[in-house]
GROMACS .gro file of C-alpha atoms in nm:
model
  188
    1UNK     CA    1   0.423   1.913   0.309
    2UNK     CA    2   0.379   1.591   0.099
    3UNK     CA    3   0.439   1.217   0.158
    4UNK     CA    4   0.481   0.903  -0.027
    5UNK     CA    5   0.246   0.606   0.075
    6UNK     CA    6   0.384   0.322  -0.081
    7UNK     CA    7   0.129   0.003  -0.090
    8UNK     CA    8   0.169  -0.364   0.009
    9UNK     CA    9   0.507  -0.417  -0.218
   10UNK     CA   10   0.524  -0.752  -0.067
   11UNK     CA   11   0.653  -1.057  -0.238
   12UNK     CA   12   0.221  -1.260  -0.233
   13UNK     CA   13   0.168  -0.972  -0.494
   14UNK     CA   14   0.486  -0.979  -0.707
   15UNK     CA   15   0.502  -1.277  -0.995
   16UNK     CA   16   0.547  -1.636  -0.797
   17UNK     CA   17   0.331  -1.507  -0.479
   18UNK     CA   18   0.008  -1.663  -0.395
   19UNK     CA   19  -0.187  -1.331  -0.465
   20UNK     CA   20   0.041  -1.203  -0.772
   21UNK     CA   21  -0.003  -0.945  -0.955
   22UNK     CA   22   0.124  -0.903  -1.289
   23UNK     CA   23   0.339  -0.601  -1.288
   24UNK     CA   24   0.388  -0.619  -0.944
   25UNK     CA   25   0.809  -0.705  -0.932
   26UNK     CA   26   0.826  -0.425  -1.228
   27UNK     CA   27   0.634  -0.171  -0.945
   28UNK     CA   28   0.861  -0.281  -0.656
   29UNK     CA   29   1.197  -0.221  -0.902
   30UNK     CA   30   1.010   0.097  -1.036
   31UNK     CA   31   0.969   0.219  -0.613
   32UNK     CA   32   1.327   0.138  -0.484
   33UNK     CA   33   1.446   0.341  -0.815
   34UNK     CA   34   1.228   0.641  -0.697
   35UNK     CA   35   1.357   0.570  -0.312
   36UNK     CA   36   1.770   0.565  -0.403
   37UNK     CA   37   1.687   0.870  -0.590
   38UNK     CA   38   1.823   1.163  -0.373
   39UNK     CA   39   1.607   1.432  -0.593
   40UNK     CA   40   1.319   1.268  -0.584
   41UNK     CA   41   1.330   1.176  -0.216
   42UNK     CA   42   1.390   1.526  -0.140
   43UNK     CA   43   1.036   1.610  -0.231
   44UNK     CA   44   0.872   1.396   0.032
   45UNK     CA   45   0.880   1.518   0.394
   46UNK     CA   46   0.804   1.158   0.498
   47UNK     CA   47   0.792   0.805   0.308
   48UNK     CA   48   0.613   0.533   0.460
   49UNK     CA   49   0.489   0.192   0.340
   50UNK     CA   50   0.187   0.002   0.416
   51UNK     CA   51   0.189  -0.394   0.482
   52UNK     CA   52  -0.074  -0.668   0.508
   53UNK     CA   53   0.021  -0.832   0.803
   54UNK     CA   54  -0.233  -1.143   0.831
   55UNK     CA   55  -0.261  -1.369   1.161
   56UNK     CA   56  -0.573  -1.514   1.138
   57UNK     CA   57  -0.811  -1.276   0.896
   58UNK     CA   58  -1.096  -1.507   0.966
   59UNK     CA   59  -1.349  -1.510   0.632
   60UNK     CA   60  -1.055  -1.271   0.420
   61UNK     CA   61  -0.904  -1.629   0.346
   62UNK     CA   62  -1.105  -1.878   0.195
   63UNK     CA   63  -1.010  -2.223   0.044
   64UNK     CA   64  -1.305  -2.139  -0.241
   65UNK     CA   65  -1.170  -1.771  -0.291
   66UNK     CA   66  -1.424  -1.542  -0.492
   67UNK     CA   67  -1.186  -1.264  -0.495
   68UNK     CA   68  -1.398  -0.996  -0.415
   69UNK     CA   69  -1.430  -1.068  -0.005
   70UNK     CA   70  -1.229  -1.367  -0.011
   71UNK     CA   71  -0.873  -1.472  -0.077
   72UNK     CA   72  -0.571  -1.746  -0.113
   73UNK     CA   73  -0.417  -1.728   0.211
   74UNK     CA   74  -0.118  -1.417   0.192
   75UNK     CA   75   0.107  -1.228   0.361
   76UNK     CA   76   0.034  -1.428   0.632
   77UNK     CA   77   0.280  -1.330   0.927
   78UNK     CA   78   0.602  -1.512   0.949
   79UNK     CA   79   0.611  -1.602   0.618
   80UNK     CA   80   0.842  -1.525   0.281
   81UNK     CA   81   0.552  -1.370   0.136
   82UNK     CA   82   0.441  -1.116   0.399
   83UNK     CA   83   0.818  -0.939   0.360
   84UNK     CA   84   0.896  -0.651   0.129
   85UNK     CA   85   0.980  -0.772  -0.257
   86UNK     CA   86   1.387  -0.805  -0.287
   87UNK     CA   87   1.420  -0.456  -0.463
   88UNK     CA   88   1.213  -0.243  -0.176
   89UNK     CA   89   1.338  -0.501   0.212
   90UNK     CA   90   1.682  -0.373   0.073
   91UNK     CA   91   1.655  -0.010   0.082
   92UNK     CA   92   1.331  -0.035   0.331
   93UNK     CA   93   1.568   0.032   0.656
   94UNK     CA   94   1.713   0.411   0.522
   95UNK     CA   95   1.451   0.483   0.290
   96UNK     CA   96   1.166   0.441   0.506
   97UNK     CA   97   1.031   0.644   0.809
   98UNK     CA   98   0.752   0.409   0.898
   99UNK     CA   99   0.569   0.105   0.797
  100UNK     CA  100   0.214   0.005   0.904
  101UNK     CA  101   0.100  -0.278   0.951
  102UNK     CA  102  -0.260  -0.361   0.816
  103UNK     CA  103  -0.540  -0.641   0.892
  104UNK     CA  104  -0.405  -0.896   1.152
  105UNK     CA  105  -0.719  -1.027   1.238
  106UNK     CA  106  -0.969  -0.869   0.964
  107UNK     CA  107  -0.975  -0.814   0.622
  108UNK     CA  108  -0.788  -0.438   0.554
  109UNK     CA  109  -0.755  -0.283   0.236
  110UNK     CA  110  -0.668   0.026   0.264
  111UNK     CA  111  -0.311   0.148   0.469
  112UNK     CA  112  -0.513   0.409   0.684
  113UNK     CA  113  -0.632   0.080   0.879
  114UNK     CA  114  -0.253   0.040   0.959
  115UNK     CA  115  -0.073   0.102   1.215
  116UNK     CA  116   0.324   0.173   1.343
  117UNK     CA  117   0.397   0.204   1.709
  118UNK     CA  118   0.044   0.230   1.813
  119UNK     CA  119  -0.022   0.553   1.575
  120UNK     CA  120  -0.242   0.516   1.290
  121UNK     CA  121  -0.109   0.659   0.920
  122UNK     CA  122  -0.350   0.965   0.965
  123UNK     CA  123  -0.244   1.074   1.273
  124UNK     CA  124   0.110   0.982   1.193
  125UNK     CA  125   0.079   1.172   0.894
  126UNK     CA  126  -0.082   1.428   1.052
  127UNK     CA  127   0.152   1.482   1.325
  128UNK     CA  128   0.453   1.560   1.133
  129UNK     CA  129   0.224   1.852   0.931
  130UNK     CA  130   0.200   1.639   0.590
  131UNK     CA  131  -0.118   1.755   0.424
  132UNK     CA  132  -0.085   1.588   0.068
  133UNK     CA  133  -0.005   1.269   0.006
  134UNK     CA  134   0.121   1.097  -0.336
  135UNK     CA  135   0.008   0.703  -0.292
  136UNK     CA  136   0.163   0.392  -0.527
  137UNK     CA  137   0.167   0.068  -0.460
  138UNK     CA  138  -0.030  -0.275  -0.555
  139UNK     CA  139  -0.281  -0.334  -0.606
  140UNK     CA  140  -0.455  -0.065  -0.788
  141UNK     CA  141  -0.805  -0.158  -0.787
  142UNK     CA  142  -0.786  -0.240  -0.422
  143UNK     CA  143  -0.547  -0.164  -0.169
  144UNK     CA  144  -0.427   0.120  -0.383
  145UNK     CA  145  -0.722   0.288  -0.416
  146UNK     CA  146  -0.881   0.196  -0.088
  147UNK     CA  147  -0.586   0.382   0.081
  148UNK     CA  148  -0.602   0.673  -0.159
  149UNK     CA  149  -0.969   0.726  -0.091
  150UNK     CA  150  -0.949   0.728   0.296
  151UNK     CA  151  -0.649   0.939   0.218
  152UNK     CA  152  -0.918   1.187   0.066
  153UNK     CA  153  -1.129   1.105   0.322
  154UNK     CA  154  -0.904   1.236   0.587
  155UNK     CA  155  -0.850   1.590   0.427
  156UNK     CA  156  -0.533   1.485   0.236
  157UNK     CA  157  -0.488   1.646  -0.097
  158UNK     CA  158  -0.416   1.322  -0.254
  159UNK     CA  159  -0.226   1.223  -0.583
  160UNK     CA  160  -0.191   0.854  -0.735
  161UNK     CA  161   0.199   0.813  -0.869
  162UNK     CA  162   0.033   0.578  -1.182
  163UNK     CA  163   0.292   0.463  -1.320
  164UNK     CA  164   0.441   0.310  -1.018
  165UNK     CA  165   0.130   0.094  -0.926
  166UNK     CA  166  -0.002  -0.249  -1.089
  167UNK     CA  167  -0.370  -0.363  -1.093
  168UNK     CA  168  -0.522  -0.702  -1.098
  169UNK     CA  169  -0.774  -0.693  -1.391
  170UNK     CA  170  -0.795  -0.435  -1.657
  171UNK     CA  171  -1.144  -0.412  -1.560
  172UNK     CA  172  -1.131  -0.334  -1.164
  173UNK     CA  173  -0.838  -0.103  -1.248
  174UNK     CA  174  -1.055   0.085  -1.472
  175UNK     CA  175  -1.347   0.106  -1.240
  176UNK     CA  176  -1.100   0.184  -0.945
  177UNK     CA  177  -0.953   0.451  -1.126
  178UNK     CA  178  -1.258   0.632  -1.255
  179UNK     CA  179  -1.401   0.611  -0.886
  180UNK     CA  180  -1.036   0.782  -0.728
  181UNK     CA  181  -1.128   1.073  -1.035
  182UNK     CA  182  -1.438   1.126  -0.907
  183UNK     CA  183  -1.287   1.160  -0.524
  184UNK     CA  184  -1.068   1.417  -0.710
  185UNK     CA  185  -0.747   1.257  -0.653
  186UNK     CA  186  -0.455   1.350  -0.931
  187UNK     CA  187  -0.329   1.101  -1.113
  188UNK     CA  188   0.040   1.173  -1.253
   0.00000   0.00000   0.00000
């Protein structure tokens, strides 16, 4: 049985947030298309999404960023920019079956930190008898592929949906992606 992971499509990472990523609206239009899509859903014995979810991440934010340990401030709780991008908080209610929440008081990259109800994703996962998983999401070179490695990592055969993720630098996405190849996840 296979799932979809879908990655911190919050409105910081879309254009006009205070971590954007370029791509990252086109990625959240690209996800509720694939979501709304009754064939395509049908493949997927569970959907879930993954959130940052930021009270007070301690050294994650920085004034003086270097954006490698440290950040802008985001998806701070309570805030426009923790929610779902437009084009995923409408369809989030019927087209989700969980969301986990991720790093409320440390830095968390990857969505197998998360957790819904007091369950974390693997044992969520796990629990409904999902062995592979098929993960999208921004941002490719770091929560993306933080999540799909742990994915790996916890036995999941584990597939990155490519075309429905965005990156932040050409380089890191390069390097990120090479690295989830070696782990031996798919990329379609």
């Amino acid at each position: 049985m296979r799932a979809l992971i879908v990655v911190d499509v919050q409105n910081d990472f879309c254009e006009g947030g205070s971590l954007a990523v370029t791509g990252g609206a086109g990625v959240a239009v690209k996800v509720a298309e694939l979501l709304t899509d009754p064939a395509a859903r049908e493949g997927y014995a569970a959907v879930v999404a993954t959130r940052d979810h930021h009270v007070d991440p301690g050294a994650h934010w920085s004034a003086s960023p270097d954006f490698v340990d440290s950040w802008p401030v985001h998806c701070e709780v309570g805030t426009p920019g923790e929610r779902f991008h437009p084009a995923l908080a409408e369809i989030a209610d019927d087209a989700l079956d969980a969301v986990f929440l991720k790093g409320e008081h440390v830095a968390a990259y990857s969505g197998f930190e998360g957790a819904s109800e007091g369950r974390r994703l693997g044992e969520w996962l796990r629990e409904r008898g999902v062995t592979a998983v098929d993960v999208c999401g921004i941002a490719t070179d770091h929560c993306v592929r933080a999540t799909a490695l742990d994915a790996v990592r916890e036995g999941f055969a584990v597939r990155l949906l490519e075309g429905l993720c965005a990156g932040v630098a050409p380089e890191t996405t390069a390097a990120a992606l090479a690295e989830l190849d070696a782990a031996g996840v798919v990329r379609v």
